[in-house]
Coordinates of C-alpha atoms and ligand atoms in Angstrom, one line a residue:
M9 CA -5.0 -22.0 -20.1
T10 CA -1.8 -24.0 -20.3
L11 CA 1.2 -22.8 -18.3
P12 CA 4.5 -22.2 -20.2
S13 CA 7.4 -24.2 -18.9
T14 CA 9.4 -21.0 -18.2
A15 CA 8.6 -17.3 -17.6
Q16 CA 10.5 -14.1 -17.2
A17 CA 11.0 -11.9 -14.1
A18 CA 12.8 -8.6 -13.6
V19 CA 15.2 -9.2 -10.7
V20 CA 17.4 -6.9 -8.5
V21 CA 21.0 -8.2 -8.8
A22 CA 22.6 -5.2 -7.2
Y23 CA 20.9 -2.4 -5.1
N24 CA 20.1 0.8 -7.0
E25 CA 21.3 -0.8 -10.3
E26 CA 19.4 -1.7 -13.4
L27 CA 17.2 -4.7 -13.0
Q28 CA 17.9 -7.8 -15.0
I29 CA 15.4 -10.0 -16.8
R30 CA 15.8 -13.7 -15.9
E31 CA 14.0 -16.7 -17.2
Y32 CA 13.0 -19.3 -14.6
P33 CA 11.1 -22.6 -14.7
L34 CA 7.4 -21.9 -13.9
P35 CA 6.1 -24.4 -11.3
Q36 CA 2.7 -26.0 -11.4
P37 CA 0.4 -24.8 -8.6
A38 CA 0.7 -26.5 -5.2
P39 CA -2.4 -28.1 -3.8
G40 CA -4.6 -25.3 -2.5
G41 CA -2.5 -22.7 -4.4
L42 CA -2.6 -21.0 -7.7
V43 CA -0.5 -19.7 -10.5
A44 CA -1.6 -16.3 -11.9
K45 CA -0.6 -14.5 -15.0
V46 CA 0.3 -11.0 -14.0
D47 CA -2.0 -8.4 -15.6
C48 CA -0.2 -5.5 -14.0
S49 CA 1.7 -4.4 -10.9
T50 CA 1.6 -0.9 -9.5
V51 CA 4.8 0.3 -8.0
C52 CA 4.8 1.0 -4.3
G53 CA 7.2 3.2 -2.4
T54 CA 8.2 0.0 -0.5
D55 CA 9.4 -1.5 -3.9
V56 CA 11.6 1.6 -4.3
H57 CA 13.0 1.1 -0.7
A58 CA 13.7 -2.6 -1.3
W59 CA 15.5 -1.7 -4.6
E60 CA 17.6 0.9 -2.6
G61 CA 18.6 -1.9 -0.2
V62 CA 16.7 -0.5 2.9
F63 CA 15.6 -4.0 4.0
A64 CA 19.1 -5.5 3.7
K65 CA 20.0 -3.3 6.7
L66 CA 17.2 -4.8 8.8
R67 CA 17.4 -8.5 7.9
P68 CA 19.6 -10.9 6.0
I69 CA 18.6 -10.8 2.3
E70 CA 20.2 -12.7 -0.6
L71 CA 20.2 -11.2 -4.0
P72 CA 18.7 -11.5 -6.6
I73 CA 15.2 -10.6 -5.3
T74 CA 12.0 -9.8 -7.2
L75 CA 9.9 -6.7 -6.5
G76 CA 6.3 -5.9 -7.0
H77 CA 3.7 -6.6 -4.3
E78 CA 0.7 -4.7 -5.6
I79 CA -0.4 -7.2 -8.2
A80 CA -3.5 -8.0 -10.2
G81 CA -3.4 -11.3 -12.0
T82 CA -5.5 -13.7 -14.0
V83 CA -5.8 -17.3 -12.7
A84 CA -3.8 -19.4 -15.0
A85 CA -3.8 -22.7 -13.1
L86 CA -5.7 -23.9 -10.0
G87 CA -4.1 -26.2 -7.5
D88 CA -5.9 -29.3 -6.3
G89 CA -8.9 -28.4 -4.2
V90 CA -9.3 -24.8 -5.2
T91 CA -12.9 -24.1 -6.2
V92 CA -13.7 -20.8 -4.5
D93 CA -11.9 -17.6 -3.5
S94 CA -11.5 -16.5 0.1
A95 CA -14.9 -14.8 0.1
G96 CA -16.6 -18.1 -1.0
E97 CA -17.1 -16.9 -4.6
P98 CA -16.5 -19.6 -7.3
L99 CA -13.0 -19.3 -8.7
Q100 CA -12.0 -20.5 -12.2
V101 CA -9.1 -20.2 -14.6
G102 CA -9.5 -16.8 -16.3
D103 CA -10.8 -15.0 -13.3
R104 CA -8.9 -11.9 -12.1
I105 CA -7.7 -11.8 -8.5
V106 CA -5.6 -10.1 -5.9
W107 CA -4.1 -12.0 -3.1
V108 CA -2.5 -11.6 0.4
P109 CA 1.1 -12.5 1.1
D110 CA 1.9 -15.8 2.6
S111 CA 2.0 -15.8 6.4
C112 CA 3.1 -18.9 8.4
G113 CA -0.1 -19.8 10.3
H114 CA 1.8 -21.2 13.3
C115 CA 3.5 -18.2 15.0
Y116 CA 2.2 -16.2 18.0
A117 CA 0.9 -13.4 15.7
C118 CA -0.9 -15.8 13.4
T119 CA -2.4 -18.1 16.0
V120 CA -2.8 -16.2 19.3
E121 CA -3.2 -12.6 18.1
K122 CA -4.9 -13.6 14.9
M123 CA -2.9 -10.8 13.2
E124 CA -1.4 -12.2 10.1
N125 CA -0.1 -8.7 9.2
L126 CA 2.3 -9.0 12.2
C127 CA 3.6 -12.5 11.2
P128 CA 7.4 -12.3 11.2
N129 CA 7.4 -15.0 8.5
R130 CA 5.2 -13.2 6.1
R131 CA 6.8 -13.6 2.7
Y132 CA 7.4 -10.9 0.1
G133 CA 9.4 -11.3 -3.0
Y134 CA 11.9 -8.7 -1.8
F135 CA 12.9 -10.9 1.1
V136 CA 13.4 -14.1 -1.0
N137 CA 16.2 -15.3 -3.3
A138 CA 14.6 -15.4 -6.7
D139 CA 17.1 -18.0 -8.0
N140 CA 15.5 -20.5 -5.6
A141 CA 12.3 -22.4 -6.6
P142 CA 9.5 -21.5 -6.9
H143 CA 11.1 -18.3 -8.2
F144 CA 8.0 -16.3 -8.8
H145 CA 7.2 -14.5 -5.6
A146 CA 6.4 -11.0 -6.8
G147 CA 4.7 -8.9 -9.4
F148 CA 7.4 -7.7 -11.8
S149 CA 7.2 -10.9 -13.7
E150 CA 5.1 -12.6 -16.3
Y151 CA 3.6 -15.1 -13.9
T152 CA 3.5 -15.4 -10.1
V153 CA 2.8 -18.1 -7.6
V154 CA -0.1 -17.7 -5.1
P155 CA 0.8 -19.9 -2.1
P156 CA -1.8 -22.3 -0.6
R157 CA -2.2 -20.2 2.6
S158 CA -2.6 -16.9 0.8
A159 CA -6.1 -15.5 0.9
R160 CA -7.2 -14.5 -2.7
F161 CA -10.2 -12.5 -3.8
K162 CA -11.8 -12.1 -7.2
I163 CA -11.6 -8.6 -8.6
P164 CA -15.1 -7.1 -9.2
D165 CA -16.0 -6.6 -12.9
G166 CA -16.2 -2.9 -12.6
V167 CA -12.7 -2.6 -11.1
K168 CA -9.7 -2.1 -13.5
S169 CA -6.7 -4.3 -12.8
E170 CA -4.6 -1.1 -12.1
W171 CA -7.1 0.0 -9.4
A172 CA -7.1 -3.5 -8.0
S173 CA -3.4 -3.8 -7.7
A174 CA -3.2 -0.3 -6.0
S175 CA -5.9 -1.5 -3.7
S176 CA -3.8 -4.5 -2.6
C177 CA -1.2 -2.4 -0.8
A178 CA -1.8 1.3 -0.4
L179 CA -5.5 1.2 -0.1
R180 CA -5.7 -1.9 2.1
T181 CA -3.3 -0.2 4.5
V182 CA -5.6 2.9 4.7
V183 CA -8.6 0.6 5.1
N184 CA -6.8 -0.9 8.1
A185 CA -6.0 2.6 9.4
F186 CA -9.6 3.6 9.4
S187 CA -10.7 0.4 11.1
R188 CA -8.1 1.2 13.8
L189 CA -9.5 4.7 14.2
G190 CA -13.1 3.8 14.7
N191 CA -15.9 6.3 14.1
V192 CA -15.3 9.3 11.9
D193 CA -18.4 11.5 11.4
F194 CA -19.8 15.0 10.8
T195 CA -18.4 16.3 14.1
H196 CA -14.8 15.6 13.2
H197 CA -12.1 17.6 11.6
V198 CA -9.8 15.2 9.8
V199 CA -6.2 16.2 9.1
I200 CA -4.2 14.0 6.7
Q201 CA -0.4 14.3 6.5
G202 CA 0.8 13.3 3.0
A203 CA -0.6 13.5 -0.5
G204 CA 1.0 10.3 -1.9
P205 CA -0.9 7.1 -2.5
L206 CA -1.7 6.6 1.2
G207 CA -2.7 10.2 1.8
L208 CA -4.9 10.4 -1.3
F209 CA -6.7 7.1 -0.6
A210 CA -7.1 8.3 3.0
T211 CA -8.7 11.5 1.7
A212 CA -11.2 9.5 -0.3
I213 CA -12.1 7.2 2.5
A214 CA -12.4 10.1 4.9
A215 CA -14.7 11.9 2.4
T216 CA -17.1 8.9 2.4
H217 CA -17.5 9.5 6.2
N218 CA -18.7 13.1 5.6
P219 CA -16.6 14.7 8.3
K220 CA -16.8 18.4 9.2
K221 CA -13.7 19.2 7.2
I222 CA -10.8 17.4 5.6
I223 CA -7.4 19.1 5.6
V224 CA -4.6 17.6 3.6
I225 CA -1.0 18.6 4.1
G226 CA 1.5 17.7 1.4
G227 CA 2.7 18.3 -2.1
P228 CA 3.4 18.9 -4.9
E229 CA 0.5 20.9 -6.2
T230 CA -0.5 18.2 -8.7
R231 CA -1.1 15.8 -5.8
L232 CA -2.9 18.4 -3.8
A233 CA -5.3 19.0 -6.7
I234 CA -6.2 15.3 -6.6
A235 CA -6.7 15.5 -2.9
R236 CA -9.2 18.4 -3.5
A237 CA -10.9 16.4 -6.3
W238 CA -11.3 13.5 -3.9
G239 CA -12.8 15.5 -1.0
A240 CA -10.2 17.7 0.7
D241 CA -11.8 21.0 1.8
L242 CA -8.4 22.6 2.4
T243 CA -4.9 21.7 1.2
I244 CA -1.8 23.0 2.8
S245 CA 1.3 23.0 0.5
I246 CA 4.5 22.0 2.1
S247 CA 6.4 24.1 -0.4
D248 CA 4.3 27.2 0.4
H249 CA 4.5 26.4 4.2
P250 CA 8.0 24.9 4.7
N251 CA 7.9 25.8 8.4
P252 CA 5.9 23.3 10.6
A253 CA 4.7 26.2 12.8
D254 CA 3.0 27.8 9.8
R255 CA 1.3 24.5 8.9
L256 CA 0.1 24.2 12.5
E257 CA -1.2 27.7 12.4
A258 CA -3.1 27.0 9.2
V259 CA -4.7 23.9 10.7
K260 CA -5.6 25.7 13.8
A261 CA -7.2 28.5 11.8
A262 CA -9.3 26.0 9.8
T263 CA -10.5 24.1 12.9
G264 CA -11.6 26.9 15.3
G265 CA -8.2 26.6 17.1
R266 CA -8.7 22.9 18.0
G267 CA -6.7 20.9 15.5
G268 CA -7.6 17.6 14.0
D269 CA -10.0 15.3 15.9
V270 CA -8.6 12.7 13.7
V271 CA -5.1 12.9 12.3
G272 CA -3.5 10.5 9.9
E273 CA 0.2 10.2 9.3
F274 CA 0.4 9.0 5.7
S275 CA 3.5 10.9 4.5
G276 CA 6.6 9.1 6.0
G277 CA 8.2 12.5 6.3
A278 CA 11.3 12.7 8.5
T279 CA 9.5 14.7 11.3
A280 CA 5.9 13.9 10.4
F281 CA 5.0 11.9 13.5
A282 CA 6.3 14.6 15.8
E283 CA 4.5 17.3 13.9
G284 CA 1.2 15.3 13.9
L285 CA 1.1 15.3 17.7
G286 CA 0.9 19.1 17.6
L287 CA -1.8 19.0 14.8
A288 CA -4.1 16.8 16.9
A289 CA -7.0 18.3 18.9
P290 CA -7.6 17.6 22.6
N291 CA -8.9 14.0 22.9
G292 CA -7.8 13.4 19.3
R293 CA -7.0 10.2 17.6
Y294 CA -3.8 9.8 15.6
V295 CA -3.1 6.9 13.3
V296 CA 0.4 6.4 12.0
A297 CA 0.8 4.5 8.8
G298 CA 3.3 6.3 6.6
T299 CA 6.5 6.2 8.7
V300 CA 8.3 3.0 7.8
G301 CA 11.9 4.2 8.2
G302 CA 13.8 7.5 8.5
P303 CA 15.7 9.0 11.3
D304 CA 14.7 9.1 15.0
Q305 CA 12.4 12.0 15.7
T306 CA 12.4 14.5 18.6
L307 CA 8.9 14.9 19.9
T308 CA 7.0 16.7 22.7
A309 CA 5.7 13.7 24.6
H310 CA 3.6 15.6 27.1
Q311 CA 1.3 16.6 24.2
I312 CA 0.1 13.0 24.3
T313 CA -0.7 13.3 28.0
Y314 CA -2.3 16.7 28.2
K315 CA -4.3 16.2 25.0
N316 CA -5.4 12.7 26.1
L317 CA -4.4 11.4 22.6
A318 CA -5.0 7.9 21.3
I319 CA -2.3 6.8 19.0
F320 CA -2.6 3.8 16.6
G321 CA 0.1 2.2 14.6
V322 CA -0.8 0.5 11.3
A323 CA 1.3 -2.3 10.0
S324 CA 0.1 -3.4 6.6
A325 CA -3.2 -5.2 6.6
D326 CA -5.0 -8.5 6.9
A327 CA -7.1 -10.4 4.4
S328 CA -10.3 -8.6 5.4
H329 CA -8.7 -5.2 4.5
Y330 CA -7.8 -6.5 1.1
Y331 CA -11.3 -7.5 0.5
K332 CA -12.8 -4.3 1.8
A333 CA -10.3 -2.2 -0.3
L334 CA -11.6 -3.9 -3.5
Q335 CA -15.2 -3.3 -2.5
F336 CA -14.4 0.3 -1.7
V337 CA -12.9 1.0 -5.1
D338 CA -15.8 -0.7 -6.8
A339 CA -18.5 1.0 -4.8
N340 CA -16.9 4.5 -5.3
S341 CA -15.7 4.4 -8.9
D342 CA -18.3 7.0 -9.9
R343 CA -17.3 9.3 -7.1
F344 CA -13.5 9.2 -7.4
D345 CA -11.5 9.1 -10.6
W346 CA -9.0 6.4 -9.5
D347 CA -7.0 6.9 -12.8
L348 CA -5.8 10.2 -11.4
M349 CA -3.3 8.4 -9.2
L350 CA -1.8 6.3 -12.0
G351 CA 1.5 7.2 -13.8
S352 CA 2.9 5.8 -17.0
T353 CA 2.9 2.1 -18.0
Y354 CA 6.2 0.3 -18.3
G355 CA 7.2 -3.2 -19.6
L356 CA 9.4 -5.6 -17.7
G357 CA 12.5 -4.2 -19.4
D358 CA 11.7 -0.7 -18.1
V359 CA 11.1 -1.4 -14.4
T360 CA 14.3 0.5 -13.5
T361 CA 13.0 3.6 -15.2
A362 CA 9.7 3.3 -13.3
L363 CA 11.6 2.9 -10.0
R364 CA 13.8 5.9 -10.7
R365 CA 10.8 8.1 -11.5
M366 CA 9.0 7.0 -8.4
Q367 CA 12.2 7.7 -6.4
R368 CA 12.2 11.2 -7.7
F369 CA 8.4 11.6 -6.9
E370 CA 7.7 12.2 -10.6
E371 CA 4.8 9.7 -10.5
I372 CA 2.4 8.7 -7.8
K373 CA 2.0 5.1 -9.0
S374 CA 3.8 3.7 -12.0
V375 CA 2.2 0.7 -13.6
I376 CA 4.2 -2.3 -14.8
V377 CA 2.6 -4.5 -17.5
P378 CA 4.8 -7.5 -18.2
Ligands
ZN7 ZN1 3.4 -1.6 -0.7
ZN8 ZN1 3.0 -16.4 11.4

């Protein structure tokens, strides 16, 4: 495969506005790195937030930026020295891959904590000025650059590119969440807050642990139907139960009055975290993955003490979770219809439409095929 000298990317030139297509010089891969042709990118809620300008309030960002960080690509060019993927499998031009964002390798998080997901220098396209070389940092583009330090994994043959790209953000976060939680088994009631991509993947992973019961709280009904198809024993509709007290009562009624032994916050709702403390059973474990912004929340802190709760935050994921997410999708493709989560497919010129539809919760995961 020969690389073209230039390629197109859809870039954000103004927040909340139509994306523009720009043509940039396509670099050759750096030693140890790769250049991949983008097969597809699934749209993440974080892409929508970046397009809305949420991150510009948290750190200095120069426009234009490129979006798309759930990417499945085909290796178009290998940098010097690249012969295997990060799991040791032979890697060649033409192989499909997902990869992990670039972290710096020399900060406290990278070296002492060994938690690349906490690296403050981890690089996403929505932090980087796309006009600066190497230009291709993200997925809403024809090609993209895989930096030398980025772990990369071959996509198993049985895994569609759309499933792989969704695995590389939403699912890997949920894989990390369950690794933070520890054992989940037949003695546990699992309560999942949220029926978006995170909540649905969490339902599927929880189902493979065969817990006593899985209860999913969320909406709309189309998403709750997928939750039931993927293993939820009970779904509680937010629109039917707009009052948190009613949702708590429904959870208590379904758990013998105890609440969730394991509770997952995968919704990002404005009061979801505070509500989850109430949903947890005594000695429960609560994992918080969905709340990435929003207002401050008023919570009843003594519930943590009296219930002896363990609370885990989940910030993104490391390379191991990317690998395990791909393996999970492959191993369970007969059990779960992963296509149920996918929305419509859009070209590079229609990314703005996809973002708007995601913003209005009209699609769970739009797919961009450049
Ligand atoms: Zn994401
Ligand atoms: Zn670092």
